PDB file of C-alpha atoms in Angstrom:
ATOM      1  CA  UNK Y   1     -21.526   7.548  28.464  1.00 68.00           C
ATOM      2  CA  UNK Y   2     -23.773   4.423  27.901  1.00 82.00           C
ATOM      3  CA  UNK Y   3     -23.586   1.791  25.172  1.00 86.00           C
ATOM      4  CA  UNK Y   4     -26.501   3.317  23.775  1.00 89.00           C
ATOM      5  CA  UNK Y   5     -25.238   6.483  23.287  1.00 88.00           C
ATOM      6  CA  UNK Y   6     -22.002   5.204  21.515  1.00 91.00           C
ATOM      7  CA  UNK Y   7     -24.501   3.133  19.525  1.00 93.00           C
ATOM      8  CA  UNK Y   8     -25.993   6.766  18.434  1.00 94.00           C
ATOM      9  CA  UNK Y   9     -22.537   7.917  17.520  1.00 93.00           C
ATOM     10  CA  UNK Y  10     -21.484   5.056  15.510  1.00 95.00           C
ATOM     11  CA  UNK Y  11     -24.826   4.838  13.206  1.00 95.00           C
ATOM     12  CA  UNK Y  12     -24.274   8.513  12.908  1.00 94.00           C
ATOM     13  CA  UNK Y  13     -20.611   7.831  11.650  1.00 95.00           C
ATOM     14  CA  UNK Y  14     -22.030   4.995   9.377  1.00 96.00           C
ATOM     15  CA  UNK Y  15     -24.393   7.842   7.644  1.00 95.00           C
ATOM     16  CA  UNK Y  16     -21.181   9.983   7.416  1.00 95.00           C
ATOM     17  CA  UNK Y  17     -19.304   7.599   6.014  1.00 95.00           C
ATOM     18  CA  UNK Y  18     -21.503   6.181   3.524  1.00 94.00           C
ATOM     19  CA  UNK Y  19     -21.875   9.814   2.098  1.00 94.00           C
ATOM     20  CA  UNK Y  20     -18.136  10.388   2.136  1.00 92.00           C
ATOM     21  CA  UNK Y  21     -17.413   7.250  -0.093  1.00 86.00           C
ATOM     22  CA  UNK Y  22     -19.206   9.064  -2.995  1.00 85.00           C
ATOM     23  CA  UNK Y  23     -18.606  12.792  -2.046  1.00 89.00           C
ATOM     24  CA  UNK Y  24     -15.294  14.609  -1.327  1.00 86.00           C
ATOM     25  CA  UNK Y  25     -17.285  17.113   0.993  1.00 90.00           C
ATOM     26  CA  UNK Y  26     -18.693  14.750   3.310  1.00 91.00           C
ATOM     27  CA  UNK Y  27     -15.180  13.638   4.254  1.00 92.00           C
ATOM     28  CA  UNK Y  28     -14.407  16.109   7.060  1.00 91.00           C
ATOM     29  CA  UNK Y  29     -17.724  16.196   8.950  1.00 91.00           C
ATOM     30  CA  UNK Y  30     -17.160  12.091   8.826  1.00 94.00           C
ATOM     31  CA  UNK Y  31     -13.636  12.480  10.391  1.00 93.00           C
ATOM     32  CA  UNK Y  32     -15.256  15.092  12.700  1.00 94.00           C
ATOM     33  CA  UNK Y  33     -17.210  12.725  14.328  1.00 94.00           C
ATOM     34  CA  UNK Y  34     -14.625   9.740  14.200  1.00 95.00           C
ATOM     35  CA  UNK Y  35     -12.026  12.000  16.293  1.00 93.00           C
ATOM     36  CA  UNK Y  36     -15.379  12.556  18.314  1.00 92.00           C
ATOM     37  CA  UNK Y  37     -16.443   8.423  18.428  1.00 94.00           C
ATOM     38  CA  UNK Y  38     -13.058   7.656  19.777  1.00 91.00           C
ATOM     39  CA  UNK Y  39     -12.380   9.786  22.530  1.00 90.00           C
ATOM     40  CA  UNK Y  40     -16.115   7.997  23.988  1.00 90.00           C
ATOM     41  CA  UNK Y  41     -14.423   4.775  23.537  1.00 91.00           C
ATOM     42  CA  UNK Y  42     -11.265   5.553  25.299  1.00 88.00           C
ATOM     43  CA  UNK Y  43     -13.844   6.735  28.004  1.00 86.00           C
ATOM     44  CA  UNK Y  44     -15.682   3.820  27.690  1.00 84.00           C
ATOM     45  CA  UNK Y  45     -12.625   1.417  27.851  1.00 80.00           C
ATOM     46  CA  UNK Y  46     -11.684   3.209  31.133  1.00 78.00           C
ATOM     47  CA  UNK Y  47     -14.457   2.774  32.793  1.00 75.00           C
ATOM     48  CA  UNK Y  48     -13.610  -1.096  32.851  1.00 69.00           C
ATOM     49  CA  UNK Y  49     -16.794  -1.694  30.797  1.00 63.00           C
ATOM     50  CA  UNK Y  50     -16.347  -2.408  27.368  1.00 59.00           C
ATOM     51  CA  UNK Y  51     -16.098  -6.567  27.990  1.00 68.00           C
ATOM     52  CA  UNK Y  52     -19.372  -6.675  26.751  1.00 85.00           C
ATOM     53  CA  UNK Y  53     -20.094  -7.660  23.368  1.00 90.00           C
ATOM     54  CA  UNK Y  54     -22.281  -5.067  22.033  1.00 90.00           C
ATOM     55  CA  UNK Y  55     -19.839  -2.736  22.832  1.00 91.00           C
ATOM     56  CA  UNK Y  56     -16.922  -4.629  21.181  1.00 92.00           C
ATOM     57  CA  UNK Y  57     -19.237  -4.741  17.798  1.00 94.00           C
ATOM     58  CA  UNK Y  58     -19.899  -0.830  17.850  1.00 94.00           C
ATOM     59  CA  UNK Y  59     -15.617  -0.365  18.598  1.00 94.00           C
ATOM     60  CA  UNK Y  60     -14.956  -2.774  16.088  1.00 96.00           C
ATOM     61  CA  UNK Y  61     -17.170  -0.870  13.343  1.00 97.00           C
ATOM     62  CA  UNK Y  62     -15.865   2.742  14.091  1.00 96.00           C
ATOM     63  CA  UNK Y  63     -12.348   1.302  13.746  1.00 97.00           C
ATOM     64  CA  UNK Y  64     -12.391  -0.138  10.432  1.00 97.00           C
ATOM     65  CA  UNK Y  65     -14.663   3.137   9.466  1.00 97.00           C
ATOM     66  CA  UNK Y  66     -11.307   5.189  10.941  1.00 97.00           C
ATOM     67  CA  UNK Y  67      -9.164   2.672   8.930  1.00 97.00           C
ATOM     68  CA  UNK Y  68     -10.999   2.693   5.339  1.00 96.00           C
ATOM     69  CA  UNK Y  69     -11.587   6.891   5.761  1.00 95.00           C
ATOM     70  CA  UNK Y  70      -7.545   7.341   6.549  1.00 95.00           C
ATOM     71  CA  UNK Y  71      -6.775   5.455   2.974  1.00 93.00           C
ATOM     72  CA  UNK Y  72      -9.414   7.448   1.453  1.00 91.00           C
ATOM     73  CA  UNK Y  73      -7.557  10.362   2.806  1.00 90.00           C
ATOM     74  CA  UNK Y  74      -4.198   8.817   1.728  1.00 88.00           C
ATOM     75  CA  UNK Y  75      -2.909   8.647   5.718  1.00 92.00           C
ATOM     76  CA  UNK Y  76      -1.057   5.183   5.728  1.00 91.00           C
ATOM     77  CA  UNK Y  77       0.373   6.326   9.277  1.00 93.00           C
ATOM     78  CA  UNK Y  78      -3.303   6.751  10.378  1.00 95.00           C
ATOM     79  CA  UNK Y  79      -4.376   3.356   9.092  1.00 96.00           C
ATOM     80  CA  UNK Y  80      -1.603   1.118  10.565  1.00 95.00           C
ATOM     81  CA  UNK Y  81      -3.088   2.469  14.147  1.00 95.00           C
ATOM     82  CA  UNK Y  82      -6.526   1.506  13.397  1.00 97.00           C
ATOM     83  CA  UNK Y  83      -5.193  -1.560  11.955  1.00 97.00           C
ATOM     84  CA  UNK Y  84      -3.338  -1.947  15.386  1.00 96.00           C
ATOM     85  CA  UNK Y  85      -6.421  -1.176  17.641  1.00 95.00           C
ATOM     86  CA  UNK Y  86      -8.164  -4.007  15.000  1.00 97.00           C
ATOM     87  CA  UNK Y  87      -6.204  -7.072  15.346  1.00 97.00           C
ATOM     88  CA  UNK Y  88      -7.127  -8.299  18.270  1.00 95.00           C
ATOM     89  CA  UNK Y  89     -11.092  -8.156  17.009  1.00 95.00           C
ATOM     90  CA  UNK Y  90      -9.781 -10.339  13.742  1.00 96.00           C
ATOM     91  CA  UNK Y  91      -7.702 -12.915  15.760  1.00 95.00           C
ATOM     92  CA  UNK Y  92      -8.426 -12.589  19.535  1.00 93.00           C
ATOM     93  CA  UNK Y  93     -12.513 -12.079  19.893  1.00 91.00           C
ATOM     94  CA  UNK Y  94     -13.477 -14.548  17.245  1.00 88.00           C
ATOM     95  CA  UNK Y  95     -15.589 -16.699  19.730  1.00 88.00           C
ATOM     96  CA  UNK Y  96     -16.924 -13.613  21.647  1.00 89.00           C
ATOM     97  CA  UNK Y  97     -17.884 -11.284  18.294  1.00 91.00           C
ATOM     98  CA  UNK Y  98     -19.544 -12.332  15.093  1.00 92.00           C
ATOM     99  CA  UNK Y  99     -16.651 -12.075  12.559  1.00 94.00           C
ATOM    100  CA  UNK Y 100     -17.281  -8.634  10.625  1.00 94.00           C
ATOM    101  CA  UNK Y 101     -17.977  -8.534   6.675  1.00 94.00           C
ATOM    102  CA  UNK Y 102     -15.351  -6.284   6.418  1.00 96.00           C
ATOM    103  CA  UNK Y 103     -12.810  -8.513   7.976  1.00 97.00           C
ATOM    104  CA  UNK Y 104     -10.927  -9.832   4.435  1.00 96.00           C
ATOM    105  CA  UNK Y 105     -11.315  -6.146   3.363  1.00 97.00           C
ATOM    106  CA  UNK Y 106      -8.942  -5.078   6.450  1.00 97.00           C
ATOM    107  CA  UNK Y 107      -7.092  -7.698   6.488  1.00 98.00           C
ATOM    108  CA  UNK Y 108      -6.229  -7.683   2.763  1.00 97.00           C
ATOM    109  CA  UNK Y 109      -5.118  -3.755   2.894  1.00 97.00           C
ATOM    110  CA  UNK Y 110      -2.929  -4.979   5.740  1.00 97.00           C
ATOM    111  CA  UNK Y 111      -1.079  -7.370   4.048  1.00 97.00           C
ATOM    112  CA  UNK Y 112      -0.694  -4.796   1.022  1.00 96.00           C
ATOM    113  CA  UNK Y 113       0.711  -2.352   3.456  1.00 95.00           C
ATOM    114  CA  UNK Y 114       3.258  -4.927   4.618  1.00 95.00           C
ATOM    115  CA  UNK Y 115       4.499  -5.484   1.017  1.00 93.00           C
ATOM    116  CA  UNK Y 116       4.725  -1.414   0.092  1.00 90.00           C
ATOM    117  CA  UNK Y 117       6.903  -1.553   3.267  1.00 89.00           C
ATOM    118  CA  UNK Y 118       9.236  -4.903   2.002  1.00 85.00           C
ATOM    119  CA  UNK Y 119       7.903  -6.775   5.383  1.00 92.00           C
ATOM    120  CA  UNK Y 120       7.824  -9.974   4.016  1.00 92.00           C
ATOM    121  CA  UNK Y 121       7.921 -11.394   7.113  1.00 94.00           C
ATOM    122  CA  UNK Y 122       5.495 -10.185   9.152  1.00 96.00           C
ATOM    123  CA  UNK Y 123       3.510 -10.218   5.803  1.00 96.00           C
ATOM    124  CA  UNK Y 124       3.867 -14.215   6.002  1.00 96.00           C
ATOM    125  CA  UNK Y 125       3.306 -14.255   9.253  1.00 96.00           C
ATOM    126  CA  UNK Y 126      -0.279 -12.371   9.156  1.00 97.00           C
ATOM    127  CA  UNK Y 127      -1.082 -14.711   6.292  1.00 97.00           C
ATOM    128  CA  UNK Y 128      -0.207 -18.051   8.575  1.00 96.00           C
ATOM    129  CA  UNK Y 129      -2.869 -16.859  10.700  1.00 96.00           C
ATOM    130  CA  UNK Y 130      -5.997 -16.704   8.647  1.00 97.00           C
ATOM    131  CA  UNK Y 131      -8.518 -19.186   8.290  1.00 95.00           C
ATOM    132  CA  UNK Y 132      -8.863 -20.897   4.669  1.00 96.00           C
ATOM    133  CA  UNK Y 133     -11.571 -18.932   3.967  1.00 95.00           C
ATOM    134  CA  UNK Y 134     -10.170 -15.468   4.695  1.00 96.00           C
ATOM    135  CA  UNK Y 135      -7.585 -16.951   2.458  1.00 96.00           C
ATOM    136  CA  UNK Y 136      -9.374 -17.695  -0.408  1.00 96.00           C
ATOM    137  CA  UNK Y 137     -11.414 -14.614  -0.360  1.00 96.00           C
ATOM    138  CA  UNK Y 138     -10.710 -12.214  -3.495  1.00 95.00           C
ATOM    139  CA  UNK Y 139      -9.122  -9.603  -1.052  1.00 95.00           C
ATOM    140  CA  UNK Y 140      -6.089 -11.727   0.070  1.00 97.00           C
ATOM    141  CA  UNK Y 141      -5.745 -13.622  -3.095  1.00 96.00           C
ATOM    142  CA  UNK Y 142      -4.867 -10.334  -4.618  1.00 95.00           C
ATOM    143  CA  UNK Y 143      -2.673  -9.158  -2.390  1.00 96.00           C
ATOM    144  CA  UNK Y 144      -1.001 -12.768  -2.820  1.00 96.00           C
ATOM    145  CA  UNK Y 145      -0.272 -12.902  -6.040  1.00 94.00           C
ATOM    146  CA  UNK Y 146       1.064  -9.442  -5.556  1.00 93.00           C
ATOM    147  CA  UNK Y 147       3.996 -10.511  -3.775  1.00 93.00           C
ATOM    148  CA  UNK Y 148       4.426 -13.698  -5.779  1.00 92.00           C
ATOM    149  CA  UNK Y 149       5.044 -11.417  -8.596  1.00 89.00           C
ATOM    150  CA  UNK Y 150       7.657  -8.949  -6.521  1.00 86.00           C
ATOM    151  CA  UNK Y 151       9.536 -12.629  -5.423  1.00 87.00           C
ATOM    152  CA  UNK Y 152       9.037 -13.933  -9.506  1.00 86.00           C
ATOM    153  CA  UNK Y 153      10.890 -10.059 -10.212  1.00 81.00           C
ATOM    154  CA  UNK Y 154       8.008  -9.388 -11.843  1.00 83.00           C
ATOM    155  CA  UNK Y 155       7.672  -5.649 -11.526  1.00 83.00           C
ATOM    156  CA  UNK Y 156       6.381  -4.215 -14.510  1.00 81.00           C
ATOM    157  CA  UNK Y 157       3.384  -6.070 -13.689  1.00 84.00           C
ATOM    158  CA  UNK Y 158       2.875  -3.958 -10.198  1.00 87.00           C
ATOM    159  CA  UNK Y 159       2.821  -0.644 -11.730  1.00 87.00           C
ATOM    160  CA  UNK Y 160      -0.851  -1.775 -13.154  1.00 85.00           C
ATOM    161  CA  UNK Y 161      -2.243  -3.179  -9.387  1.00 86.00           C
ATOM    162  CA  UNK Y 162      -4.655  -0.390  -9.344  1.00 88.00           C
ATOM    163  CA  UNK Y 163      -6.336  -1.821 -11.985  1.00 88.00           C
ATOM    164  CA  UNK Y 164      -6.738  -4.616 -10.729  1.00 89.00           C
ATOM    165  CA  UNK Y 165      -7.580  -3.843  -7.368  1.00 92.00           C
ATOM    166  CA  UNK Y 166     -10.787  -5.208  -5.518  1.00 92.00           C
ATOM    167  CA  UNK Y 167     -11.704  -2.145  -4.149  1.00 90.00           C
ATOM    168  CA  UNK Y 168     -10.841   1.663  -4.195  1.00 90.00           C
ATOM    169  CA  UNK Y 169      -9.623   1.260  -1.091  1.00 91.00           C
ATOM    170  CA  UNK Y 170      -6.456  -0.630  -2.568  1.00 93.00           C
ATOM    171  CA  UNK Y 171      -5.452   2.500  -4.504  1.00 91.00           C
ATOM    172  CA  UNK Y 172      -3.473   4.398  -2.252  1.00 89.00           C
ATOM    173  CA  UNK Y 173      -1.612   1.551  -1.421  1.00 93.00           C
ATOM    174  CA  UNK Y 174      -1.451   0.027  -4.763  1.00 91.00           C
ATOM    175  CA  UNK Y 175       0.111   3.119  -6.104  1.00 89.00           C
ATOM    176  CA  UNK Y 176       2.720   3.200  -2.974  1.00 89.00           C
ATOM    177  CA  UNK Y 177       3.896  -0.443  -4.535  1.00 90.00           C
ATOM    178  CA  UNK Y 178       3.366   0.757  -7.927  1.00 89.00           C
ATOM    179  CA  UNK Y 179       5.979   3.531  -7.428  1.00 87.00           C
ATOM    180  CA  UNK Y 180       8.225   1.531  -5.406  1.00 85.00           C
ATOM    181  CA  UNK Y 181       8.484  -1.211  -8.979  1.00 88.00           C
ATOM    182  CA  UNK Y 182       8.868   1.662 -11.200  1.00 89.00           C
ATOM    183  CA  UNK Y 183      11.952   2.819  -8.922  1.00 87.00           C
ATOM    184  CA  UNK Y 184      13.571  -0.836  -9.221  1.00 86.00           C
ATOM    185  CA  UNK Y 185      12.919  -0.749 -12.647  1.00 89.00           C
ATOM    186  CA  UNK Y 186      14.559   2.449 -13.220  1.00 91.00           C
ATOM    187  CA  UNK Y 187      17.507   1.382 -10.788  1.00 88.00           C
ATOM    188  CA  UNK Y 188      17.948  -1.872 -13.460  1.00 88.00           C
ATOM    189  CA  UNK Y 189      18.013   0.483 -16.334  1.00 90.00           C
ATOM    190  CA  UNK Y 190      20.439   2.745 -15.450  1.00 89.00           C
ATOM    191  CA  UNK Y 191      22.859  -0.110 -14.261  1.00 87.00           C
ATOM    192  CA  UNK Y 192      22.032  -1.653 -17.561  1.00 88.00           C
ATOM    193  CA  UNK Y 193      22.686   1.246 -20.126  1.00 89.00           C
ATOM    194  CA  UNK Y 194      24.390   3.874 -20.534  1.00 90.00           C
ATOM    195  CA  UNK Y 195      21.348   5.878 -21.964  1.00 92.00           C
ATOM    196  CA  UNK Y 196      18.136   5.041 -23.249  1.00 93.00           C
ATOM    197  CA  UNK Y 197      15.732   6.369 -25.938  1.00 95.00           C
ATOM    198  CA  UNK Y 198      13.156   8.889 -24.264  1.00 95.00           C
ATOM    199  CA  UNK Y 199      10.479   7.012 -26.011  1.00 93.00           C
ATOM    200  CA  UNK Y 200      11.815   3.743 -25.190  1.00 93.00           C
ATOM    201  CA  UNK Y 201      12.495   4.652 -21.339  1.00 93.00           C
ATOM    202  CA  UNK Y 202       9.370   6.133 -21.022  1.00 93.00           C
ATOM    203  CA  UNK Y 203       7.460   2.778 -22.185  1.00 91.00           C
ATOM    204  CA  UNK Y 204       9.825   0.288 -19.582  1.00 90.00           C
ATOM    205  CA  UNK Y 205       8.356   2.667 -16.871  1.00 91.00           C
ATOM    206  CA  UNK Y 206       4.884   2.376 -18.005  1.00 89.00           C
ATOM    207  CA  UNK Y 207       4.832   6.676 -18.258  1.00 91.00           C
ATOM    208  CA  UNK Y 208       2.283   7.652 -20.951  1.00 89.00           C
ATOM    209  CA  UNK Y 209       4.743  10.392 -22.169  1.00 91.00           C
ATOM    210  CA  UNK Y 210       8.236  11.886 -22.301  1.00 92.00           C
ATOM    211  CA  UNK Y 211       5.896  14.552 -20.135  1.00 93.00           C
ATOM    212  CA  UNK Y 212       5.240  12.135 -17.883  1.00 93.00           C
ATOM    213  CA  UNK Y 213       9.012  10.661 -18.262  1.00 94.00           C
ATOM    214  CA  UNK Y 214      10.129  13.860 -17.361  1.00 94.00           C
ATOM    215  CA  UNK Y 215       8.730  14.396 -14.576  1.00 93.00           C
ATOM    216  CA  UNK Y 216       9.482  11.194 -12.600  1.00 93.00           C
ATOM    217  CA  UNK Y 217      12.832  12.155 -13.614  1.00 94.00           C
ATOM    218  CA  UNK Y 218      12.856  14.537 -11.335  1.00 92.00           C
ATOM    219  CA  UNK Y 219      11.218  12.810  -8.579  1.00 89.00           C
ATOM    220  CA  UNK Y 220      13.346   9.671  -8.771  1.00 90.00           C
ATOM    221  CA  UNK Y 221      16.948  12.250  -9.162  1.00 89.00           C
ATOM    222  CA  UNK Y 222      15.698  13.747  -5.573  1.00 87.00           C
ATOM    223  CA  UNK Y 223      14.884  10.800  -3.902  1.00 85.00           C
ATOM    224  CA  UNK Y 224      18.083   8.994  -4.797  1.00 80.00           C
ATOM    225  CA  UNK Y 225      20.384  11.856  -4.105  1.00 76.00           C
ATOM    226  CA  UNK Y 226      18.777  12.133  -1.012  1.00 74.00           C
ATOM    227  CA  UNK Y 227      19.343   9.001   0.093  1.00 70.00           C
ATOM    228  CA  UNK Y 228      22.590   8.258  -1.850  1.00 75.00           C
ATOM    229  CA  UNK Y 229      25.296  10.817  -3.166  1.00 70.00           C
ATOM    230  CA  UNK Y 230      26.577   8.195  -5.202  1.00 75.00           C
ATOM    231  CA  UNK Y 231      23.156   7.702  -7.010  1.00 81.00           C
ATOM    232  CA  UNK Y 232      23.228   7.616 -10.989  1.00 86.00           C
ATOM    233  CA  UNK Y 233      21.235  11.164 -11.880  1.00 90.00           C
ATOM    234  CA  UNK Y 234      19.280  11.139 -15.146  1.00 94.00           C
ATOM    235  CA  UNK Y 235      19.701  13.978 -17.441  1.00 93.00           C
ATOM    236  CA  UNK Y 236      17.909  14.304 -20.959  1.00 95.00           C
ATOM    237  CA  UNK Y 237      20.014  15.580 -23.438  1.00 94.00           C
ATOM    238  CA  UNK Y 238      18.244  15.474 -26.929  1.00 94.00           C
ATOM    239  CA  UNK Y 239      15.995  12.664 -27.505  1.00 94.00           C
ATOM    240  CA  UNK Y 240      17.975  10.148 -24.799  1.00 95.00           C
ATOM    241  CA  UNK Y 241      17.881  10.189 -21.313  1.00 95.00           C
ATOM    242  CA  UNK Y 242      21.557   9.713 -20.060  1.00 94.00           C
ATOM    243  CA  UNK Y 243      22.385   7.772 -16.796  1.00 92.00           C
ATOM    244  CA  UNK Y 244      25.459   9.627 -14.884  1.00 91.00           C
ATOM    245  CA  UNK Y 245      27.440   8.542 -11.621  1.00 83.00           C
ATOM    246  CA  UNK Y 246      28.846  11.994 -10.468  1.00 70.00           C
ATOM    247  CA  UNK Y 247      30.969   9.806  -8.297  1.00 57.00           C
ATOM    248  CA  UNK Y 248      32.582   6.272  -8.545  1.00 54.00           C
ATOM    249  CA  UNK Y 249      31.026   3.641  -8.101  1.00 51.00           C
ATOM    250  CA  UNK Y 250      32.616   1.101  -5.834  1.00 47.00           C
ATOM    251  CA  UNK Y 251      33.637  -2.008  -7.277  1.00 47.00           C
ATOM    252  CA  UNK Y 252      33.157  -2.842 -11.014  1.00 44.00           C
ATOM    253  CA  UNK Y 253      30.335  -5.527 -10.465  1.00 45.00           C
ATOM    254  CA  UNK Y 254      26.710  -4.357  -9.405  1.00 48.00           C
ATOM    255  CA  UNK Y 255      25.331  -6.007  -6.801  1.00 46.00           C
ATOM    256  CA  UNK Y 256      23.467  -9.137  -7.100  1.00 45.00           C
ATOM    257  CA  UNK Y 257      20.073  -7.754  -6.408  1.00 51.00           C
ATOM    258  CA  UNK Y 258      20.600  -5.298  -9.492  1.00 49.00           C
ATOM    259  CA  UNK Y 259      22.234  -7.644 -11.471  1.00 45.00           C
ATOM    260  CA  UNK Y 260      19.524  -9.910 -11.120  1.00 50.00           C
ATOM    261  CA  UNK Y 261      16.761  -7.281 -12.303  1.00 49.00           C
ATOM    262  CA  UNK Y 262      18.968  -5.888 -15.286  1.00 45.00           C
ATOM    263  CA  UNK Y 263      19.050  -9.170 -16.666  1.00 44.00           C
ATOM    264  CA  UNK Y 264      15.497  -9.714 -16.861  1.00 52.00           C
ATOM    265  CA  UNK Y 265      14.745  -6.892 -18.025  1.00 47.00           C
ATOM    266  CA  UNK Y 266      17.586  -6.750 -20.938  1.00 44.00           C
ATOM    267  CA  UNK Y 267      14.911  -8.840 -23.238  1.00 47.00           C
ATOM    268  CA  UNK Y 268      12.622  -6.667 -22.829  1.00 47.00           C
ATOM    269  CA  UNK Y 269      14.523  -3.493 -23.578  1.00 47.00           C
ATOM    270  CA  UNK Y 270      16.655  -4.877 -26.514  1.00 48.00           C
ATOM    271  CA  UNK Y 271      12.536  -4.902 -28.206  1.00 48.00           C
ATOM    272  CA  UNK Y 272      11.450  -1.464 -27.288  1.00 48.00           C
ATOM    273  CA  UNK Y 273      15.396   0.239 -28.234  1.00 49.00           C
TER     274      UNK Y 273
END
């Protein structure tokens, strides 16, 4: 395996990937020959020649193909191991490889996947170590003021990231971080009321519908029972949506954290109720 025959493979993934960004059915043969582009590289790494930088541009572009085509695909798990094989390319190589035009791009989708996780500090750490440019690029400014808004408690404005987003890419992540507001949201409600309005809960979670309400409903009783016995379920009786603790709840005081986002919130129910 020569660098010229990786070079083959990766303009052939470029071709597969440019026609999978605008169709569905172009997705699979472009993973096809990722799965097939990587095992080369492995081979090529082995070898003990891939110092070289021609061959550390070509790895470097079928990496942050692999990464962008996993969030296409919705496989966060996928693109934290690109992201892993990428970082040294971003922070290590700088003086040995032309910095890529994708490099803000990555970088910004990383930092978004640190804050759907609540890794603020490795988030702040990744930050710390980009250049002022990187930094001021749309990509990262985004993802910035992102978690200046989950620090300010200001969650209902997360549910909307998507539309705000810089690129598609964003969206699968976006909506992780949307979903994980709209849970703290609903965990301030319930602490906050005994039962809300359908209408009126269904418009604090940003839901188009009582459809839509009901259905998160759902979700959000699984999860938490799951994860918590204890856990407040919703049930809709009539037109309000009633918050129940099966079993008691220890201590009389919610915890700060709660406490905190039920009172900013309380404004902004005491309108919609």
């Amino acid at each position: 395996m020569s660098t010229d025959d990786i070079e083959k493979l990766v303009f052939d993934l470029q071709g597969a990937f440019a026609a999978a960004s605008s169709d569905a059915r172009a997705v699979a043969p472009c993973a096809a020959i990722l799965d097939n582009l990587k095992g080369r590289l492995t081979q090529y790494q082995l070898s003990g020649a891939s110092g070289n930088v021609r061959f550390l541009s070509l790895a470097r572009e079928a990496y942050e193909i692999g990464a962008l085509l996993s969030l296409q695909l919705g496989d966060v798990g996928s693109f934290d191991c690109y992201y892993s094989l990428l970082h040294p390319y971003y922070f290590d190589y700088t003086e040995v490889v032309q910095r890529s035009q994708r490099t803000d791009v990555i970088l910004g989708l990383r930092m978004l996947h640190l804050l759907t996780e609540n890794r603020i500090g490795d988030f702040y750490m990744l930050l710390e170590l980009l250049p002022a440019d990187i930094r001021a690029s749309p990509n990262i400014e985004y993802v910035v003021d992102l978690e200046r808004s989950m620090m300010e408690g200001k969650l209902t404005r997360l549910i909307d990231v998507r539309q705000t987003a810089p690129s598609p890419y964003y969206w699968s992540l976006a909506d992780k971080l949307a979903d994980t507001a709209r849970s703290k949201i609903a965990a301030a409600m319930e602490v906050a009321y005994p039962s809300l309005g359908l209408a009126a809960a269904a418009e604090m979670l940003k839901l188009r519908d009582v459809s839509e309400l009901a259905s998160f409903i759902n979700y959000y009783n699984q999860s938490r029972m799951a994860a918590d016995s204890r856990a407040a379920q919703w049930r809709i009786e009539g037109d309000r949506v009633r918050f129940i603790f099966e079993a008691p709840m220890r201590g009389s005081v919610p915890s700060k954290e709660m406490l905190a986002y039920s009172l900013g919130y309380i404004d902004e129910l005491e309108k919609i109720v």
